[in-house]
XYZ file of C-alpha atoms in Angstrom:
309
model
C -57.307 12.475 68.897
C -55.883 9.845 66.461
C -58.760 9.434 64.075
C -58.835 12.978 62.666
C -55.169 13.256 62.353
C -55.027 9.944 60.214
C -57.921 10.970 58.032
C -56.223 14.222 57.213
C -52.799 13.138 56.889
C -52.850 9.971 54.865
C -54.518 11.390 51.866
C -53.299 8.871 49.348
C -51.448 5.607 49.772
C -50.604 3.130 46.964
C -49.096 -0.318 47.558
C -48.092 -2.548 44.765
C -47.812 -6.053 46.353
C -45.632 -8.829 44.853
C -45.869 -12.476 45.676
C -43.655 -13.663 48.460
C -43.847 -15.936 51.592
C -41.948 -16.341 54.963
C -43.205 -13.367 56.586
C -43.459 -9.746 55.541
C -40.835 -7.002 54.783
C -37.056 -7.588 55.634
C -36.017 -4.141 54.563
C -37.428 -0.486 54.118
C -36.269 2.140 51.874
C -37.604 5.776 52.607
C -37.738 8.877 50.584
C -39.224 12.268 51.689
C -38.619 15.408 53.785
C -38.633 16.140 57.660
C -41.601 13.783 58.150
C -39.447 10.842 57.893
C -35.771 12.262 58.066
C -34.070 10.278 60.659
C -30.772 12.351 60.476
C -29.693 13.118 56.791
C -30.157 16.932 57.229
C -27.707 17.325 60.171
C -25.374 14.963 58.681
C -25.216 16.817 55.388
C -25.003 20.277 57.431
C -22.024 18.704 59.489
C -20.180 17.771 56.365
C -20.621 21.083 54.766
C -22.808 19.662 51.923
C -26.061 21.742 52.668
C -26.467 25.170 53.787
C -28.348 25.861 56.998
C -31.087 28.398 56.851
C -34.314 28.971 58.860
C -35.501 25.222 58.307
C -35.437 23.619 61.800
C -32.536 21.299 61.914
C -33.965 19.481 64.673
C -30.301 18.915 66.042
C -30.782 20.771 69.478
C -32.430 19.931 72.700
C -35.420 19.528 73.323
C -35.795 17.533 70.189
C -35.499 13.775 70.796
C -36.216 14.230 74.561
C -39.058 11.592 74.963
C -37.546 8.549 73.347
C -33.959 8.927 72.391
C -33.174 11.443 75.220
C -30.852 13.484 72.935
C -31.421 15.104 69.355
C -31.001 12.664 66.434
C -32.078 14.865 63.708
C -35.676 13.639 63.784
C -38.053 16.667 63.861
C -40.170 15.281 66.872
C -39.680 14.689 70.534
C -39.257 11.062 69.827
C -39.891 8.650 67.148
C -41.396 9.272 63.704
C -44.001 7.401 61.746
C -41.551 5.566 59.942
C -39.734 4.518 63.213
C -42.970 2.744 64.243
C -43.521 0.951 60.944
C -39.984 -0.279 61.289
C -40.522 -1.504 64.678
C -43.944 -3.207 63.514
C -41.936 -5.396 61.068
C -39.239 -6.250 63.499
C -36.676 -4.114 61.751
C -33.992 -1.742 63.061
C -34.721 1.946 62.914
C -33.721 3.191 59.470
C -30.199 4.734 59.296
C -29.680 7.971 57.441
C -27.962 7.481 54.109
C -25.882 10.606 54.644
C -24.910 9.529 58.076
C -23.277 5.971 56.973
C -26.593 4.311 56.183
C -25.127 3.137 52.974
C -22.472 0.914 54.642
C -24.894 -1.883 55.625
C -28.016 -1.439 53.347
C -29.551 -4.994 54.470
C -32.195 -3.664 56.644
C -32.837 -0.736 54.580
C -31.920 2.960 54.353
C -33.465 6.395 54.718
C -32.803 8.932 52.051
C -35.366 11.619 53.257
C -34.039 15.167 54.023
C -35.651 18.065 55.807
C -36.702 20.690 53.511
C -36.790 18.392 50.519
C -38.943 19.432 47.644
C -40.628 17.436 45.007
C -39.597 19.842 42.198
C -36.268 21.168 41.047
C -35.050 24.538 41.372
C -35.654 25.521 37.887
C -39.454 24.465 38.100
C -39.777 26.156 41.436
C -38.318 29.255 39.795
C -36.093 30.360 42.646
C -38.743 30.562 45.257
C -36.096 29.710 47.768
C -32.951 31.729 48.379
C -30.703 28.784 47.671
C -30.452 25.656 45.722
C -32.310 22.464 47.060
C -31.793 20.489 43.997
C -29.182 18.176 45.885
C -31.722 17.116 48.442
C -34.889 16.940 45.967
C -37.100 14.103 45.295
C -34.998 13.020 42.112
C -31.719 13.566 43.926
C -32.839 11.087 46.628
C -33.762 8.430 43.911
C -30.265 9.102 42.315
C -28.791 8.204 45.719
C -30.976 4.900 45.689
C -29.808 4.099 42.412
C -26.049 4.591 43.334
C -26.761 2.097 46.235
C -28.160 -0.501 44.130
C -25.013 -2.424 43.448
C -24.411 -2.715 47.133
C -27.921 -3.751 47.984
C -27.972 -6.481 45.248
C -24.394 -7.591 45.907
C -25.412 -10.936 47.326
C -28.803 -11.479 45.920
C -30.766 -10.271 42.838
C -32.520 -6.947 43.000
C -35.648 -8.725 42.324
C -35.298 -10.868 45.290
C -34.409 -8.088 47.469
C -37.242 -5.814 46.259
C -39.911 -8.579 46.688
C -39.453 -8.242 50.458
C -38.784 -4.576 50.626
C -41.197 -1.775 51.511
C -40.640 1.632 49.676
C -42.050 4.427 51.730
C -42.257 7.372 49.165
C -43.101 10.542 50.873
C -44.556 12.599 51.832
C -43.376 15.264 49.275
C -44.803 18.611 48.498
C -45.015 20.763 51.785
C -41.736 22.400 51.049
C -42.723 23.240 47.525
C -45.808 24.825 48.683
C -44.300 26.685 51.686
C -43.465 29.936 50.079
C -47.061 30.321 48.721
C -48.443 29.596 52.330
C -46.372 32.331 53.708
C -47.338 34.742 51.008
C -50.913 33.408 50.982
C -51.035 33.624 47.169
C -53.379 30.938 46.330
C -53.092 31.231 42.624
C -49.376 30.204 43.114
C -50.338 27.078 44.931
C -52.761 26.230 42.128
C -49.955 26.704 39.587
C -47.635 24.126 41.597
C -50.171 21.689 42.123
C -50.344 19.683 38.773
C -46.502 20.078 38.578
C -46.037 18.451 41.987
C -48.696 15.702 41.328
C -46.994 14.930 37.945
C -43.593 14.960 39.414
C -44.385 12.489 42.088
C -46.204 10.250 39.597
C -43.213 10.345 37.190
C -40.806 9.459 40.269
C -42.940 6.414 41.151
C -42.980 5.221 37.646
C -38.970 5.594 37.750
C -38.921 3.469 41.013
C -41.039 0.752 39.333
C -38.693 0.548 36.395
C -36.073 -0.059 38.915
C -37.838 -3.102 39.980
C -39.517 -2.177 43.135
C -42.906 -3.706 43.960
C -44.384 -2.366 47.209
C -44.582 1.173 47.328
C -46.534 3.269 49.875
C -47.184 6.944 48.998
C -48.482 8.891 51.873
C -50.307 12.306 51.399
C -49.285 15.598 52.685
C -49.908 16.859 56.245
C -52.627 19.268 56.477
C -50.019 22.005 56.777
C -52.447 24.821 56.617
C -53.733 23.521 60.054
C -50.209 23.745 61.598
C -49.471 26.309 64.416
C -46.548 27.598 62.718
C -48.839 28.870 59.846
C -50.908 30.915 62.396
C -53.939 28.430 61.870
C -57.170 29.101 63.939
C -57.805 25.642 65.041
C -56.434 25.894 68.945
C -53.858 23.370 67.991
C -50.885 24.643 70.098
C -47.233 23.492 69.601
C -45.818 21.901 72.623
C -42.250 23.269 71.968
C -41.893 27.097 71.400
C -41.901 30.524 73.436
C -44.438 32.582 72.228
C -47.616 33.572 70.274
C -51.167 32.246 70.318
C -49.959 28.887 69.077
C -46.527 28.923 70.795
C -44.887 28.865 67.407
C -43.708 32.403 66.727
C -41.042 32.650 63.763
C -38.282 34.252 65.916
C -38.735 31.801 68.986
C -38.974 28.517 67.403
C -38.314 25.162 69.204
C -34.640 24.698 70.037
C -33.900 28.383 70.356
C -32.418 29.668 73.557
C -35.676 31.191 74.553
C -38.020 28.189 73.796
C -39.014 25.447 76.121
C -41.172 22.229 75.716
C -44.488 21.450 77.418
C -44.302 19.077 80.374
C -46.257 16.291 78.901
C -45.638 16.128 74.987
C -47.896 12.997 74.896
C -50.915 15.255 75.357
C -50.074 17.374 72.278
C -50.525 16.707 68.603
C -48.069 19.353 67.386
C -44.385 19.383 68.517
C -42.826 22.477 67.145
C -45.556 24.242 65.073
C -44.509 22.425 61.807
C -44.102 18.771 63.076
C -45.881 16.233 65.140
C -45.178 14.746 68.589
C -44.194 11.034 69.019
C -47.718 10.503 70.415
C -49.266 11.649 67.220
C -46.958 9.687 64.948
C -47.693 6.687 66.896
C -51.415 6.984 66.273
C -50.966 7.785 62.497
C -48.667 4.610 62.302
C -51.293 2.611 64.237
C -54.029 3.704 61.841
C -51.905 2.575 58.966
C -50.766 -0.695 60.276
C -54.306 -1.577 61.343
C -55.430 -1.343 57.793
C -58.242 0.883 58.966
C -57.383 3.584 56.591
C -55.900 1.478 53.901
C -57.789 -0.342 51.145
C -57.085 -3.169 50.895
C -55.928 -3.825 54.409
C -51.910 -3.278 54.457
C -51.443 -6.595 55.844
C -52.614 -7.982 52.426
C -49.312 -7.107 51.142
C -47.769 -9.899 53.262
C -49.889 -12.368 51.328
C -49.550 -14.103 48.005
C -51.990 -11.732 45.951
C -51.030 -8.673 43.957
C -52.940 -5.704 44.866
C -53.198 -1.929 44.734
C -53.982 0.067 47.903
C -55.569 3.446 48.032
C -57.073 5.394 50.819
């Protein structure tokens, strides 16, 4: 189960490694969408800072049932890829920035938000019915900038960044979503260079800020997901209807939905996101170095390198 998922998901990873000793990363800062959001979306909703729509808010049972035993805002039955990465480096699970994660940024902060696009509303040309600029990729970078005085309060930013891992993404799925629903491939082709250029510019912005260890995962193979009526036999664990258990009006978390008995035997959790079991396999593939070149553990050495997969 693990090898095809890792090969499809992690299309591109870049790591610019600095020179440091005394172990590996001491903090992680994350940006992205629902693949790595650990609670920002539901926190923003509860504060009235974000409008709820048909995006799964991942705040109702059975989300979180496998590991946390209650919903945490993670779009899975348990831990996400970023949780396994944090555990691997002996760090606490990343707190969401909007949930008070900015109070103690020592071990890192998660800025990712469910539904976050790479592009701003004006570039997307109002493909969505409401503004997403306040959770977009650049908005998350601006949150990071606002937190820098707190991060670098007791040590220089260079010293902090030398031992920090920046996980940037994935981004793009939410920009393409309207085109996948309308099945207008020409719209997807129109967006592709815009998204790639935007992500590239954002990475350059982070480098200018002084970050040195940047991982950039590729998008999930969203066309293969059950929620987009794929024809692969990949069935969602949580739902209540349709050939792939991911009908639009009976999504996971709705009163009529239910979860499978053993999520660990499934790849897909709710038709748009993966199970904890799949997230674990992807994280293992990354951390083993099998799907990174050079090996991700090289970032803990004293050599400067670039990592692609």
